[in-house]
Structure formats: structure tokens, C-alpha cells
mmCIF file of C-alpha atoms in Angstrom:
data_model
loop_
_atom_site.group_PDB
_atom_site.id
_atom_site.type_symbol
_atom_site.label_atom_id
_atom_site.label_comp_id
_atom_site.label_asym_id
_atom_site.label_seq_id
_atom_site.Cartn_x
_atom_site.Cartn_y
_atom_site.Cartn_z
ATOM 1 C CA MET A 29 -89.521 145.452 70.894
ATOM 2 C CA LEU A 30 -88.362 142.172 69.445
ATOM 3 C CA TYR A 31 -90.733 139.735 70.307
ATOM 4 C CA TRP A 32 -93.685 141.640 68.591
ATOM 5 C CA VAL A 33 -91.393 142.286 65.632
ATOM 6 C CA ILE A 34 -91.513 138.762 65.156
ATOM 7 C CA LEU A 35 -94.693 137.898 66.138
ATOM 8 C CA SER A 36 -95.521 140.228 63.543
ATOM 9 C CA GLY A 37 -93.625 138.649 60.988
ATOM 10 C CA LEU A 38 -95.223 135.293 62.225
ATOM 11 C CA SER A 39 -98.695 136.128 62.397
ATOM 12 C CA SER A 40 -97.996 137.542 58.321
ATOM 13 C CA PHE A 41 -96.720 134.662 57.556
ATOM 14 C CA CYS A 42 -99.252 132.229 59.187
ATOM 15 C CA PHE A 43 -102.219 134.305 57.484
ATOM 16 C CA GLY A 44 -100.571 133.427 54.060
ATOM 17 C CA VAL A 45 -100.655 129.798 55.238
ATOM 18 C CA ALA A 46 -104.394 129.382 56.222
ATOM 19 C CA LEU A 47 -105.081 131.438 52.706
ATOM 20 C CA LEU A 48 -103.154 128.507 51.318
ATOM 21 C CA VAL A 49 -105.134 126.125 52.628
ATOM 22 C CA SER A 50 -108.204 127.507 51.945
ATOM 23 C CA ASP A 51 -107.102 127.582 48.610
ATOM 24 C CA LEU A 52 -106.230 123.737 48.878
ATOM 25 C CA ARG A 53 -109.927 123.071 50.642
ATOM 26 C CA GLY A 54 -111.536 124.863 47.883
ATOM 27 C CA ILE A 55 -110.344 122.658 44.902
ATOM 28 C CA LYS A 56 -110.821 119.263 46.383
ATOM 29 C CA ARG A 57 -114.714 120.445 46.703
ATOM 30 C CA ARG A 58 -114.370 121.789 43.548
ATOM 31 C CA GLU A 59 -117.143 121.059 40.951
ATOM 32 C CA ARG A 60 -117.509 120.449 36.127
ATOM 33 C CA ALA A 61 -120.904 121.391 34.809
ATOM 34 C CA PHE A 62 -121.695 122.585 31.283
ATOM 35 C CA VAL A 63 -123.090 125.904 31.307
ATOM 36 C CA THR A 64 -124.879 128.277 28.999
ATOM 37 C CA CYS A 65 -123.596 131.306 28.655
ATOM 38 C CA GLU A 66 -126.843 133.906 29.184
ATOM 39 C CA GLY A 67 -125.489 137.265 28.281
ATOM 40 C CA THR A 68 -122.094 139.814 28.589
ATOM 41 C CA HIS A 69 -121.210 142.959 29.867
ATOM 42 C CA PRO A 70 -117.744 145.061 29.730
ATOM 43 C CA ASP A 71 -116.013 144.689 33.691
ATOM 44 C CA ASP A 72 -114.392 147.960 35.142
ATOM 45 C CA PHE A 73 -110.572 146.744 34.420
ATOM 46 C CA GLY A 74 -110.947 146.102 30.748
ATOM 47 C CA ALA A 75 -111.996 142.539 30.609
ATOM 48 C CA THR A 76 -115.537 141.120 29.985
ATOM 49 C CA VAL A 77 -117.848 139.305 32.087
ATOM 50 C CA TYR A 78 -119.953 136.174 30.525
ATOM 51 C CA ARG A 79 -123.180 135.802 33.331
ATOM 52 C CA MET A 80 -123.180 131.782 33.398
ATOM 53 C CA GLY A 81 -126.894 129.822 33.503
ATOM 54 C CA PRO A 82 -127.359 128.306 36.624
ATOM 55 C CA VAL A 83 -126.429 124.818 37.672
ATOM 56 C CA VAL A 84 -128.520 122.267 40.345
ATOM 57 C CA ARG A 85 -126.429 120.528 42.602
ATOM 58 C CA ASN A 86 -127.843 118.617 44.945
ATOM 59 C CA GLY A 87 -131.103 120.576 45.271
ATOM 60 C CA LYS A 88 -128.669 123.872 45.266
ATOM 61 C CA VAL A 89 -128.654 126.425 42.627
ATOM 62 C CA ALA A 90 -125.413 127.712 41.496
ATOM 63 C CA GLN A 91 -125.019 131.126 39.390
ATOM 64 C CA GLY A 92 -122.244 132.685 38.695
ATOM 65 C CA SER A 93 -119.936 134.427 35.845
ATOM 66 C CA VAL A 94 -116.484 134.401 34.371
ATOM 67 C CA ARG A 95 -114.357 136.941 33.361
ATOM 68 C CA GLY A 96 -112.004 137.448 31.048
ATOM 69 C CA LYS A 97 -110.708 139.107 27.456
ATOM 70 C CA SER A 98 -111.068 137.483 24.629
ATOM 71 C CA LEU A 99 -112.361 133.827 25.572
ATOM 72 C CA GLY A 100 -114.138 133.401 22.386
ATOM 73 C CA ILE A 101 -118.258 132.763 23.844
ATOM 74 C CA ARG A 102 -121.047 133.880 22.577
ATOM 75 C CA VAL A 103 -124.355 134.247 23.974
ATOM 76 C CA GLY A 104 -125.792 130.357 23.966
ATOM 77 C CA ASP A 105 -122.693 128.853 24.053
ATOM 78 C CA ARG A 106 -122.422 125.655 25.976
ATOM 79 C CA VAL A 107 -118.935 125.280 28.031
ATOM 80 C CA GLU A 108 -117.712 123.915 30.673
ATOM 81 C CA VAL A 109 -116.725 125.170 33.967
ATOM 82 C CA VAL A 110 -115.106 124.239 37.328
ATOM 83 C CA TYR A 111 -117.050 126.389 40.241
ATOM 84 C CA ASP A 112 -116.011 125.939 44.426
ATOM 85 C CA PRO A 113 -119.703 124.827 45.895
ATOM 86 C CA LYS A 114 -118.863 126.807 48.477
ATOM 87 C CA TYR A 115 -118.842 130.159 46.624
ATOM 88 C CA SER A 116 -120.580 129.627 43.239
ATOM 89 C CA ASP A 117 -120.739 133.378 42.108
ATOM 90 C CA ARG A 118 -116.839 132.327 41.302
ATOM 91 C CA MET A 119 -116.560 129.912 37.862
ATOM 92 C CA PHE A 120 -114.010 129.267 35.888
ATOM 93 C CA LEU A 121 -113.225 127.866 32.149
ATOM 94 C CA ALA A 122 -112.264 123.753 32.888
ATOM 95 C CA ASP A 123 -109.389 124.411 30.780
ATOM 96 C CA ARG A 124 -108.147 127.252 32.026
ATOM 97 C CA ALA A 125 -109.160 127.777 35.923
ATOM 98 C CA PRO A 126 -106.279 128.514 38.217
ATOM 99 C CA ARG A 127 -104.620 125.849 40.791
ATOM 100 C CA PHE A 128 -104.532 128.261 43.723
ATOM 101 C CA PRO A 129 -107.167 131.895 42.913
ATOM 102 C CA THR A 130 -104.974 133.730 45.626
ATOM 103 C CA PHE A 131 -101.544 132.730 45.339
ATOM 104 C CA PRO A 132 -100.324 136.172 44.673
ATOM 105 C CA ALA A 133 -102.210 136.810 48.338
ATOM 106 C CA VAL A 134 -100.626 133.713 49.531
ATOM 107 C CA ALA A 135 -97.086 134.638 48.208
ATOM 108 C CA PHE A 136 -96.957 138.089 49.144
ATOM 109 C CA PHE A 137 -98.363 137.549 52.906
ATOM 110 C CA ALA A 138 -95.724 134.839 53.285
ATOM 111 C CA ILE A 139 -92.427 136.617 51.958
ATOM 112 C CA VAL A 140 -94.045 139.358 54.107
ATOM 113 C CA GLY A 141 -94.032 137.357 57.475
ATOM 114 C CA VAL A 142 -90.469 135.785 56.651
ATOM 115 C CA LEU A 143 -88.781 139.204 55.965
ATOM 116 C CA VAL A 144 -89.981 140.953 59.196
ATOM 117 C CA ALA A 145 -89.283 138.144 61.186
ATOM 118 C CA LEU A 146 -85.654 138.449 59.978
ATOM 119 C CA TYR A 147 -86.181 141.924 60.114
ATOM 120 C CA GLY A 148 -86.427 141.580 63.548
ATOM 121 C CA VAL A 149 -83.856 138.902 64.532
ATOM 122 C CA VAL A 150 -81.038 141.082 62.590
ATOM 123 C CA ARG A 151 -82.055 143.927 63.992
ATOM 124 C CA TYR A 152 -82.941 142.849 67.472
ATOM 125 C CA GLY A 153 -81.733 139.999 68.499
#
């Protein structure tokens, strides 16, 4: 029983580390570009979705959107965005781009993994 508890805790921790590595690789791939806002519509969670114009880099077309509350963007404004070419549908304003987009998930899985592994050691060890 001890091995299964520790193994499940370590697998959860490893999943958190894998998410962190994915974020670090995404940071290295990030590109900046100036795009034009083509339209807006409300989001289901109370935010506004700003649809951005296409970006052409190295023969690839990237078109995505920026989500947020009261960002001060109007249709037709040119703004600087940061995006990952691999996931070009998710764009962030250059001055508000998160360092680690999946940090809450990373922290959750790492903490749960450590707690479960410690529980297994204390309870069954």
C-alpha cells in the first residue's frame, strides 16, 4: 500500500514539473508582434474577448484573441501582443503577459504530490 500512495504522489508531482517545463519552453518560443484589433465580444465569464488580426511570420499565419476585463482596446487599435507560435490562438498583451500561464496548475499538482507522498511515508512508513 505504501508504494501505491508514494507512487501516486510522485506522479502528481512529476505532472506539475512537466507543466512547468512546458511553460519554460513556451517562454523561449514567444514572439512579439503588432496586431490590429478586429472585433470584440463578451466572454461567458464576464471578460471581453478581443479578436486580433493575423500575424505572418516565417510563412505561418497566426491569428488569436486576447481576453481580459477593461483592457482599453478598441476596434481598429494596433497593440503589441506576445504569443507562442505553437499555440497562436492564445495571445497576451505585451505589458501584461504572464510569466507562467499554467502556474496555478503547476503549484496545485506539485503541492498535492508532495502532500500525498508525505502522507504515505507518515501513515504507512
